[in-house]
Amino acid sequence: MQVAVGRKVCADYARSSKLEWLESNGAGSFAMGTVAGANTRRYHGLLVASLRPPVDRHVLLSRLEEVVSDGTLEVPLGTAQYPGALHPAGYRNLAEFRLDPFPTWVYDVGGAHVEKQIFLVQGEETVVVQYRATRRRTLRISPFLAFRDYHSLTHSNPALGGSVREERAPGALVLRVRPYAPLPELRLHVSPGAGFTADGVWYHSAQYLEEQERGLDFVEDLWKMGTVSVEVGPEAPVFVVATIGSRQVDAGAVDRLTAAERERRRPRSEDRFAARLELAADQFIARRASGEPTIIAGYPWFTDWGRDTMIALPGLLLTRGRLDEARQVLRGFLAFLDRGLIPNRFPDRPEERPEYNTVDATLWLFQAVFAYLQAGGSAPFLRDEFLPAGKEILRWHREGTHHGIHVDPADHLLTQGEPGAQLTWMDAKVGDRVITPRHGKAVEINALYYNALRLMSLWTHGCGDAESAAVYAREADAVERSFERAFWNPERECLYDVVGPDGRPDPSLRPNQIFAVSLPFPLLRPEQQKAVVRAVEEKLLTPYGLRTLAPGEPGYEPRYGGGPAERDGAYHQGTVWPWLLGPFIRASLVAFGRTPETLARCRELLLPLEAHLDDACLGNVSEVFDAEPPHRPGGCPAQAWSVAELLRALSVDLAEPARGRWRKVAESTPAPRLAG
């Protein structure tokens, strides 16, 4: 599926340097850069390898700098930012960029066109770069190395400026370099006939302007390891394959890899929007070193987070029928249960323990299992694996677990929080200051807890455990009775966001209340459900999702930007999150019914985000947007739950019943109010 950027945009550096592309390998590694060809983030690189899939990532090969020559005229293809200068400025020669389906650049080089194409090999730490030309030309390629953790920056040092070993293998020139013993050897395979000049040298003060804008260190030194010279032409394509694996490379292998990757990316959906989202969804599915699948929360700086995984799993996997992988992901997190909680984050370092600083990830686990079963998942998995775990989870929540998470015996609502901890999805923190602590009884947490109880009652009943089913049903009834008394705000006709430890409710208008309507077992009376949806639509809905705080509320921030403290301070104080559009659509269909008018309105809500696929990170959906027009995208350029919720809305919530909707819960459901 081709997505093209024309010459006018390509030649506008201010624009083309803001358009990003992303490649991932299904094991945590990625390549990322800009249409202009310049690296503008510390995370940009041609091979950002995961050394302990899907974590422990290192930028090994930062970029390739190319020059095309016809003997008299020399034309650069690469672009790099240095203090006060772009050098080289190859973007000026860029005629077109497209995803076809991989990132492809077409350069105008003095009467000839040179095409450059990049993709990663699935399951390998291998990047393939190919060049083609309409006329015969000399191509000089200089690899620039970083060899550092992807969160850090490199500075000139004797170790990285080490020697390069040159070998002639069947079908390729092979260049080997291993500057630091703890890191693996990088091998570059180049088309046969290429020559290598060992003119390695440090290039100082490369600048990454996105990092500067984010208030972080943004200046790096890179080592040019040498120069490869090779002839390229209509009948003589050129390849450069960089890998830390053992793959043997020649022209035939490159052709086979290219064909296989094209087939893997062949659109499966007739709907163009859905097809593009499916291609994006594939980038977030990764396998651990053990072979188990997991979900990357976002690129370039997130790994597999518990909360993000459980929210994204239905859209990324279940909408596309990948039930076996979904079950394995669920198993993978269940294996790390600790006092009734699944991890919020797995660390990059093997000596570090998983982090359990989350109150909602485990409750979202129940929703992921529900969606799995609705999509036709395995009943034995529910009976033999999840139900025992589910009972343990709810027992720990009732009796008390990490971070003050426990059920208040006075009203049966779930409460949480301790000093310095941020446990809900609104988890920004600046130093020791938690921006939105939300300690106490949070509205969406209790909606999720209520749903977990209803689901456990349904599932234990279906498995013949009538006693447990009755216990969970009674507890759910108690939560339901307390919920309205605790959270209904009669003055604003919507829900309070949090009831604090002192019993005082927070009247801030936030989107978290939408989950009291959107989850499978809604709370509130029908008119209250409508009122909640209306309040959220009036104050929080934007073309790109829901604001996290209504304009005019204390602490409202209209822009997401600046340094870490400024960004974290705005993260949930107005900033728009597109993933919330999925729950809003489901809540609208619950409150107002699946009428033609409601369905049409909900479909219209997706159109700006469909257009967004041609902005920011091409073919992907950003993490956040500014709260006010023009709603500039920000945060992580490619976010899993942003993509997942749009795909779920298209494929399930707004699909015709005969085509796409997951089957309804069995008629024996003991709960009276169940959203389809």
XYZ file of C-alpha atoms in Angstrom:
676
model
C 0.000 0.000 0.000
C 1.751 3.109 -1.263
C 1.854 6.402 0.650
C 3.733 9.172 -1.149
C 5.230 12.534 -0.194
C 5.855 14.806 -3.187
C 8.756 17.023 -4.210
C 7.287 20.210 -2.702
C 7.123 18.739 0.806
C 10.440 16.889 0.420
C 12.233 20.134 -0.480
C 10.758 21.936 2.544
C 13.172 20.899 5.289
C 11.026 22.365 8.057
C 8.267 20.003 6.943
C 10.162 16.933 5.734
C 12.316 16.802 8.886
C 9.105 16.544 10.953
C 7.739 13.604 8.939
C 9.075 10.337 10.362
C 9.128 6.729 9.206
C 9.350 3.566 11.292
C 10.452 -0.009 10.670
C 10.322 -2.770 13.308
C 11.489 -6.375 13.262
C 8.977 -8.143 15.529
C 11.566 -8.571 18.298
C 11.894 -5.082 19.748
C 14.467 -3.746 17.282
C 13.627 -0.874 14.980
C 14.884 1.625 12.442
C 13.554 5.159 12.384
C 14.300 8.493 10.780
C 12.815 11.367 8.802
C 11.706 11.899 5.228
C 14.463 14.530 4.923
C 17.025 11.866 5.800
C 18.288 13.694 8.898
C 18.260 12.105 12.328
C 16.400 14.507 14.607
C 16.107 12.247 17.677
C 18.667 10.309 19.687
C 16.436 7.318 18.951
C 16.768 7.621 15.182
C 18.997 5.086 13.476
C 19.153 2.427 10.798
C 19.728 -0.391 13.274
C 18.490 0.091 16.834
C 19.036 -3.484 17.975
C 17.309 -5.190 20.898
C 20.016 -7.265 22.567
C 17.593 -8.972 24.959
C 14.353 -8.998 22.971
C 12.301 -6.920 23.248
C 14.410 -4.679 25.544
C 18.048 -3.599 26.027
C 18.123 -1.569 22.805
C 21.242 0.000 21.356
C 21.756 2.367 18.429
C 24.500 0.602 16.496
C 24.287 1.965 12.946
C 23.194 5.580 13.146
C 23.016 6.440 9.450
C 24.534 6.053 6.003
C 25.870 9.125 4.225
C 25.881 8.696 0.440
C 27.342 10.640 -2.463
C 26.464 9.889 -6.113
C 29.016 10.805 -8.792
C 29.114 10.704 -12.585
C 32.804 11.621 -12.704
C 32.264 15.368 -12.735
C 29.156 16.100 -10.678
C 28.880 14.903 -7.064
C 25.428 14.856 -5.440
C 24.885 14.074 -1.740
C 21.885 12.037 -0.633
C 22.328 12.261 3.138
C 21.359 15.115 5.442
C 22.763 15.955 8.880
C 22.360 18.855 11.279
C 25.418 20.496 12.813
C 25.631 23.796 14.712
C 24.323 26.457 12.346
C 24.477 24.254 9.244
C 22.935 21.335 7.394
C 25.789 19.319 5.919
C 25.326 17.541 3.693
C 21.938 18.802 2.533
C 20.840 15.885 0.388
C 17.179 16.605 1.020
C 17.466 19.308 -1.664
C 17.875 16.520 -4.228
C 14.922 14.502 -2.935
C 12.166 14.204 -5.544
C 9.841 11.811 -3.705
C 9.434 9.756 -0.558
C 6.974 6.904 -0.263
C 6.065 3.899 1.824
C 5.947 1.234 -0.859
C 5.499 -0.623 1.495
C 8.899 0.185 3.034
C 10.530 3.629 3.282
C 11.686 4.617 -0.208
C 13.508 7.778 -1.305
C 13.884 8.890 -4.948
C 16.668 11.416 -5.596
C 17.226 13.543 -8.694
C 20.977 13.409 -9.362
C 21.825 15.344 -12.501
C 19.575 13.686 -15.036
C 19.350 10.338 -13.275
C 17.153 9.037 -10.490
C 18.608 7.095 -7.570
C 16.208 5.122 -5.393
C 17.004 4.083 -1.821
C 14.882 1.591 0.121
C 15.071 0.314 3.715
C 13.444 -2.519 5.651
C 14.162 -4.733 8.649
C 14.164 -8.517 8.464
C 11.501 -10.020 10.708
C 12.897 -11.735 13.776
C 16.477 -10.667 13.048
C 18.682 -7.762 14.054
C 19.223 -7.032 10.376
C 18.561 -3.968 8.232
C 18.529 -4.133 4.436
C 19.287 -0.990 2.403
C 19.014 -1.149 -1.386
C 19.916 1.326 -4.122
C 18.847 1.484 -7.765
C 19.686 4.063 -10.444
C 18.270 4.864 -13.872
C 21.814 5.552 -15.176
C 25.159 4.122 -14.193
C 26.805 6.097 -11.418
C 29.444 5.712 -8.704
C 27.960 5.470 -5.239
C 30.085 6.229 -2.178
C 28.571 5.154 1.152
C 29.910 6.103 4.575
C 28.423 4.264 7.601
C 28.201 6.338 10.799
C 28.258 4.374 14.063
C 26.985 5.251 17.543
C 27.191 1.945 19.480
C 25.344 3.121 22.617
C 22.216 2.622 24.657
C 19.328 4.248 22.818
C 18.529 6.602 25.726
C 22.079 8.010 25.803
C 24.494 9.791 23.436
C 28.004 8.968 22.181
C 31.073 11.195 22.390
C 34.417 10.687 20.697
C 36.611 8.058 22.342
C 39.482 5.780 21.298
C 37.474 2.561 21.583
C 34.897 3.373 18.914
C 37.523 4.584 16.496
C 38.962 1.070 16.253
C 39.906 -0.943 13.196
C 37.529 -2.424 10.637
C 38.149 -5.951 9.378
C 37.577 -6.395 5.655
C 36.685 -9.771 4.134
C 35.649 -11.035 0.731
C 32.803 -13.507 1.090
C 30.876 -15.269 -1.702
C 28.538 -12.654 -3.122
C 29.510 -9.724 -0.867
C 32.162 -7.536 0.675
C 31.959 -7.978 4.467
C 33.083 -5.301 6.926
C 33.325 -6.252 10.602
C 33.602 -3.933 13.576
C 33.270 -4.461 17.339
C 34.404 -1.382 19.224
C 33.136 -2.375 22.688
C 33.475 -5.924 23.991
C 30.115 -6.034 25.818
C 28.289 -5.138 22.598
C 28.025 -7.487 19.613
C 30.000 -7.320 16.410
C 28.341 -5.384 13.597
C 28.782 -6.843 10.130
C 28.074 -4.882 6.962
C 27.557 -6.868 3.770
C 27.924 -4.827 0.584
C 27.329 -5.794 -3.039
C 30.232 -7.645 -4.674
C 32.591 -5.393 -6.578
C 32.542 -2.763 -3.859
C 35.783 -1.324 -2.554
C 36.487 -0.062 0.948
C 38.652 2.866 2.044
C 39.602 2.905 5.724
C 39.230 6.660 6.192
C 37.467 6.395 9.540
C 37.171 9.644 11.476
C 35.064 11.239 14.208
C 32.361 13.707 13.188
C 31.653 16.029 16.090
C 28.505 17.803 17.293
C 25.722 16.231 15.293
C 22.532 17.840 16.595
C 19.144 16.224 17.215
C 16.678 19.091 17.226
C 13.696 17.115 18.504
C 15.712 16.330 21.617
C 16.597 19.992 21.994
C 12.906 20.846 21.754
C 12.209 18.231 24.434
C 14.720 19.887 26.761
C 17.213 17.021 26.641
C 20.873 16.614 25.653
C 20.946 16.779 21.879
C 24.583 16.852 20.678
C 26.422 13.671 19.700
C 29.707 12.626 18.086
C 29.561 9.814 15.516
C 32.326 7.713 14.037
C 32.485 7.363 10.272
C 33.908 3.849 9.936
C 35.139 4.319 6.362
C 33.873 4.677 2.803
C 32.488 2.038 0.458
C 32.613 2.721 -3.307
C 30.460 0.749 -5.734
C 28.869 1.108 -9.155
C 25.067 1.343 -9.302
C 22.910 1.353 -12.424
C 19.763 0.011 -14.133
C 21.162 -3.530 -14.264
C 23.345 -3.212 -11.177
C 21.363 -2.618 -7.971
C 23.405 -2.254 -4.790
C 22.723 -3.577 -1.314
C 24.091 -2.810 2.140
C 22.954 -5.242 4.826
C 23.922 -4.489 8.429
C 23.436 -7.245 11.004
C 24.600 -8.577 14.346
C 23.377 -12.031 13.396
C 24.978 -14.852 11.455
C 23.064 -14.405 8.203
C 25.018 -14.898 4.986
C 24.109 -12.294 2.377
C 24.290 -12.117 -1.399
C 22.085 -10.571 -4.093
C 19.814 -13.619 -4.229
C 19.261 -13.559 -0.465
C 18.403 -9.863 -0.593
C 15.858 -10.489 -3.366
C 14.229 -13.292 -1.363
C 14.078 -11.183 1.788
C 12.538 -8.301 -0.145
C 9.878 -10.508 -1.736
C 9.014 -12.120 1.593
C 8.674 -8.742 3.276
C 6.442 -7.408 0.499
C 4.176 -10.428 0.868
C 4.055 -10.051 4.651
C 2.860 -6.475 4.253
C 0.294 -7.192 1.572
C -3.011 -5.511 2.623
C -5.536 -7.971 4.060
C -8.444 -5.565 4.494
C -10.509 -4.027 1.694
C -10.974 -0.875 3.779
C -7.936 1.353 3.152
C -8.045 2.955 6.607
C -8.254 -0.424 8.324
C -5.521 -1.841 6.062
C -3.144 0.965 7.013
C -3.914 0.510 10.704
C -3.252 -3.230 10.376
C 0.196 -2.523 8.931
C 0.849 -0.197 11.860
C -0.473 -2.795 14.318
C 2.092 -5.343 13.131
C 4.909 -3.046 14.225
C 3.892 -3.314 17.884
C 3.785 -7.115 18.048
C 7.125 -8.465 19.240
C 8.518 -11.733 20.545
C 10.658 -12.164 23.592
C 13.918 -14.095 23.401
C 11.939 -17.098 24.670
C 9.637 -16.861 21.639
C 6.558 -15.629 23.515
C 4.729 -12.700 21.907
C 4.269 -9.391 23.659
C 3.198 -5.857 22.743
C 5.483 -2.828 22.489
C 3.664 0.185 23.953
C 5.198 2.682 21.539
C 8.175 3.685 19.421
C 10.810 4.771 19.826
C 11.214 4.778 23.634
C 8.607 2.449 25.201
C 8.851 -1.303 25.731
C 6.134 -3.794 26.777
C 4.062 -2.178 29.515
C 1.292 -4.070 31.308
C -1.394 -1.406 31.136
C -0.723 -0.557 27.495
C -0.612 -4.225 26.538
C -3.985 -5.062 28.065
C -5.683 -2.026 26.520
C -4.098 -2.554 23.096
C -4.424 -6.351 22.858
C -8.045 -6.449 21.575
C -7.347 -4.016 18.740
C -3.879 -5.204 17.736
C -4.506 -8.964 17.889
C -8.121 -9.966 18.338
C -9.606 -7.796 15.586
C -7.318 -9.662 13.177
C -8.067 -13.141 14.468
C -4.670 -13.678 16.115
C -6.137 -15.487 19.106
C -3.202 -17.824 19.781
C -0.835 -14.898 20.123
C -3.310 -13.061 22.345
C -3.530 -16.075 24.652
C 0.263 -16.290 24.835
C 0.509 -12.586 25.703
C -2.012 -13.082 28.519
C -0.088 -16.096 29.786
C 3.150 -14.148 29.674
C 1.837 -11.495 32.047
C 0.037 -13.973 34.308
C 3.394 -15.672 34.880
C 4.583 -12.508 36.647
C 1.666 -12.084 39.054
C 2.841 -10.669 42.374
C 0.322 -10.271 45.183
C -2.487 -10.052 42.666
C -0.846 -7.554 40.305
C 0.709 -7.932 36.869
C 3.770 -5.782 36.077
C 3.404 -2.271 34.815
C 6.846 -2.357 33.203
C 9.578 -4.848 32.453
C 13.063 -3.374 32.940
C 15.771 -3.085 30.298
C 18.353 -4.714 32.549
C 18.118 -8.418 33.517
C 19.209 -7.744 37.093
C 16.255 -5.415 37.694
C 12.826 -6.609 38.879
C 9.557 -5.830 37.076
C 7.727 -2.773 38.389
C 4.224 -3.166 39.843
C 3.298 0.501 40.230
C -0.161 0.210 38.687
C -3.691 -0.173 40.001
C -5.384 -0.580 36.624
C -3.178 -2.869 34.487
C -4.449 -5.975 36.273
C -8.066 -4.807 36.021
C -7.585 -4.214 32.296
C -6.388 -7.830 32.157
C -9.982 -8.925 32.851
C -11.141 -6.810 29.912
C -8.511 -8.356 27.644
C -9.627 -11.858 28.641
C -13.264 -10.869 28.059
C -12.429 -9.592 24.568
C -10.427 -12.760 23.880
C -13.399 -14.951 24.756
C -15.814 -12.759 22.807
C -13.593 -13.187 19.762
C -13.877 -16.983 20.074
C -11.005 -17.709 22.448
C -10.305 -20.947 24.264
C -12.693 -21.940 27.069
C -10.045 -24.261 28.639
C -7.731 -21.251 28.971
C -10.442 -19.502 30.955
C -11.272 -22.526 33.100
C -7.815 -23.934 33.750
C -5.545 -20.875 33.674
C -7.326 -17.591 34.122
C -10.025 -18.389 36.671
C -7.564 -19.579 39.358
C -5.490 -16.455 38.736
C -8.592 -14.252 38.675
C -9.670 -15.537 42.078
C -6.206 -14.821 43.495
C -6.214 -11.331 41.973
C -9.554 -10.378 43.488
C -8.600 -11.851 46.863
C -5.487 -9.667 47.000
C -7.478 -6.622 45.955
C -10.037 -7.300 48.662
C -7.472 -7.918 51.409
C -4.868 -5.387 50.268
C -1.781 -5.479 48.067
C 1.060 -3.203 46.928
C 0.805 0.594 47.114
C -2.237 0.719 49.372
C -4.544 -0.970 46.863
C -7.487 -2.486 48.770
C -11.265 -2.601 49.000
C -12.802 -0.237 51.548
C -15.056 -2.467 53.673
C -17.341 0.489 54.385
C -18.594 0.905 50.813
C -16.897 -1.960 48.876
C -15.149 0.513 46.537
C -11.519 0.011 45.518
C -9.096 2.567 46.882
C -5.388 3.064 46.276
C -2.408 5.325 46.724
C 0.617 6.113 48.798
C 2.979 9.118 48.907
C 5.120 9.476 45.794
C 3.238 6.806 43.817
C 1.279 7.304 40.609
C -0.860 4.227 39.970
C -3.528 5.094 37.403
C -2.922 5.692 33.696
C -2.600 9.393 34.525
C 0.857 8.642 35.882
C 3.049 11.694 35.172
C 5.639 12.560 37.784
C 8.197 15.383 37.982
C 10.929 14.538 40.479
C 9.107 13.580 43.643
C 5.949 15.446 42.639
C 3.095 13.351 41.256
C 1.127 15.585 38.877
C -2.215 13.808 39.116
C -1.902 11.478 42.128
C -5.622 10.576 42.142
C -5.164 8.811 45.476
C -8.335 7.340 46.907
C -11.231 5.957 44.894
C -10.794 6.748 41.192
C -13.858 6.561 38.970
C -12.465 4.355 36.164
C -10.706 2.074 38.651
C -14.001 1.272 40.317
C -15.742 0.827 36.965
C -13.006 -1.657 36.037
C -13.234 -3.383 39.425
C -17.012 -3.666 39.105
C -16.617 -5.192 35.655
C -14.011 -7.661 36.930
C -16.480 -8.843 39.568
C -19.318 -9.185 37.054
C -17.092 -11.096 34.658
C -15.842 -13.434 37.368
C -19.439 -14.098 38.402
C -20.324 -14.872 34.789
C -17.289 -17.092 34.204
C -17.408 -19.057 37.464
C -21.131 -19.637 36.945
C -20.431 -20.944 33.444
C -17.773 -23.283 34.820
C -20.121 -24.758 37.420
C -18.837 -22.884 40.476
C -22.171 -21.477 41.649
C -20.868 -20.559 45.108
C -18.095 -18.301 43.789
C -20.443 -16.833 41.186
C -22.860 -15.787 43.924
C -20.078 -14.218 46.005
C -18.804 -12.146 43.087
C -22.336 -11.113 42.126
C -23.089 -9.913 45.662
C -19.855 -7.936 45.786
C -20.634 -6.396 42.388
C -24.095 -5.443 43.619
C -22.504 -3.711 46.621
C -20.104 -1.777 44.379
C -22.977 -0.775 42.119
C -25.003 0.577 45.040
C -22.079 2.619 46.320
C -20.859 3.852 42.951
C -23.637 6.339 42.229
C -23.624 7.714 45.780
C -19.863 8.209 45.669
C -19.340 9.514 42.145
C -22.484 11.201 40.803
C -22.118 14.976 40.670
C -25.675 16.363 40.530
C -24.527 19.940 39.907
C -22.625 19.138 36.700
C -24.633 16.022 35.804
C -21.558 13.893 35.350
C -19.167 11.911 37.532
C -16.540 13.022 39.998
C -13.066 11.934 38.988
C -11.786 10.774 42.380
C -13.078 10.515 45.927
C -10.039 11.386 48.017
C -8.831 9.583 51.145
C -10.558 12.306 53.164
C -13.872 11.524 51.478
C -13.984 14.736 49.449
C -14.775 14.292 45.741
C -12.745 15.930 42.975
C -15.162 17.654 40.581
C -12.536 18.116 37.821
C -14.063 17.213 34.479
C -11.878 14.429 33.107
C -12.433 11.610 30.595
C -12.038 8.770 33.110
C -15.775 8.782 33.806
C -16.454 7.518 30.273
C -15.454 4.001 31.357
C -18.467 3.826 33.655
C -20.495 3.693 30.419
C -18.150 2.116 27.844
C -17.165 -1.103 29.648
C -19.155 -4.328 29.059
C -21.163 -3.857 32.257
C -22.118 -0.174 32.405
C -22.966 1.559 35.649
C -25.527 4.349 36.199
C -29.087 4.758 35.005
C -29.762 5.346 31.264
C -30.280 9.096 31.613
C -27.117 9.402 33.672
C -25.184 7.499 31.007
C -26.401 9.967 28.389
C -25.469 12.888 30.622
C -21.923 11.575 31.092
C -21.425 11.163 27.338
C -22.838 14.644 26.692
C -20.542 16.220 29.305
C -17.475 14.525 27.869
C -18.442 15.450 24.304
C -19.099 19.085 25.167
C -15.909 19.766 27.130
C -13.353 17.116 26.212
C -13.936 15.887 22.663
C -11.539 17.187 19.980
C -10.882 16.024 16.407
C -8.065 13.779 17.687
C -9.465 12.273 20.868
C -10.412 13.388 24.361
C -8.782 16.064 26.463
C -7.559 14.858 29.822
C -8.934 17.944 31.582
C -11.618 20.406 30.549
C -10.645 23.979 29.583
C -11.164 26.332 32.466
C -10.423 23.739 35.135
C -7.615 24.542 37.616
C -4.294 23.350 36.218
C -5.473 23.144 32.585
C -2.564 23.216 30.106
C -3.394 23.971 26.456
C -0.029 22.903 25.038
C 2.168 19.844 25.421
C 5.788 20.863 24.997
C 8.982 22.148 26.564
C 11.364 20.219 28.789
C 10.538 17.064 30.763
C 8.983 18.979 33.664
C 6.773 21.073 31.374
C 5.716 18.101 29.282
C 4.948 15.883 32.258
C 3.073 18.767 33.833
C 0.775 18.949 30.791
C 0.603 15.201 30.059
C -2.795 14.684 31.725
C -3.804 18.276 32.334
C -5.629 18.894 29.072
C -3.418 17.090 26.556
C -5.468 15.040 24.081
C -5.117 11.249 23.930
C -6.472 9.550 20.780
C -6.840 6.117 22.418
C -9.735 7.509 24.459
C -11.762 7.912 21.271
C -12.449 4.160 21.287
C -14.085 4.146 24.746
C -15.969 7.335 23.824
C -17.432 5.654 20.743
C -18.442 2.590 22.747
C -20.018 4.771 25.434
C -21.951 6.707 22.782
C -23.334 3.472 21.329
C -24.321 2.248 24.806
C -25.969 5.499 25.871
C -27.700 6.388 22.606
C -27.993 3.013 20.878
C -26.692 1.718 17.567
C -28.932 4.014 15.559
C -27.944 5.062 12.029
C -27.388 8.596 13.319
C -25.133 7.527 16.185
C -23.134 5.167 13.979
C -22.668 7.856 11.321
C -21.563 10.384 13.927
C -19.050 7.948 15.423
C -17.609 7.126 12.013
C -17.125 10.842 11.349
C -15.069 11.088 14.523
C -12.407 8.850 12.970
C -11.806 10.944 9.843
C -9.232 13.395 11.302
C -7.169 10.509 12.627
C -7.322 8.790 9.256
C -5.821 11.967 7.764
C -3.246 11.970 10.586
C -1.748 8.774 9.130
C -0.139 11.070 6.534
C 1.387 13.281 9.218
C 3.986 12.964 12.002
C 5.086 9.293 11.905
C 3.743 8.220 8.517
C 1.254 5.374 8.670
C 1.059 5.543 12.451
C -0.827 7.366 15.227
C 0.799 9.668 17.766
C 0.536 9.268 21.516
C -0.903 12.725 22.258
C -1.992 16.046 20.739
C -2.150 19.582 22.057
C -5.405 20.391 23.836
C -6.060 23.435 21.634
C -6.062 23.945 17.844
C -4.237 23.183 15.677
C -3.778 20.176 17.988
C -0.097 19.593 17.217
C 0.874 15.916 17.649
C 3.415 15.069 20.327
C 4.732 12.433 22.680
C 5.610 9.048 21.286
C 5.286 9.249 17.457
C 3.875 5.711 17.163
C 1.659 4.544 20.038
C 0.175 1.041 20.300
C -3.099 1.823 22.033
C -3.751 4.778 19.701
C -3.610 2.409 16.727
C -5.383 -0.405 18.585
C -8.424 1.589 19.652
C -8.966 2.993 16.153
C -8.688 -0.484 14.648
C -11.072 -1.886 17.239
C -13.586 0.894 16.595
C -13.475 0.274 12.839
C -13.461 -3.516 12.939
C -15.766 -4.190 15.882
C -17.688 -1.270 17.323
C -18.762 0.308 14.027
C -18.787 -2.813 11.850
C -21.945 -4.355 10.524
C -23.120 -7.132 12.891
C -22.835 -9.727 10.127
C -19.223 -8.805 9.359
C -17.256 -7.662 12.275
C -18.805 -7.609 15.717
C -17.650 -10.085 18.319
C -20.332 -12.453 19.552
C -22.432 -11.474 22.544
C -22.153 -12.938 26.005
C -24.132 -16.109 26.687
C -27.799 -15.704 27.550
C -27.099 -17.101 31.012
C -25.278 -13.925 32.013
C -26.347 -13.217 35.581
C -25.889 -9.460 35.285
C -28.934 -7.546 34.025
C -27.198 -4.730 32.138
C -24.724 -5.846 29.516
C -23.491 -3.734 26.615
C -23.227 -5.707 23.366
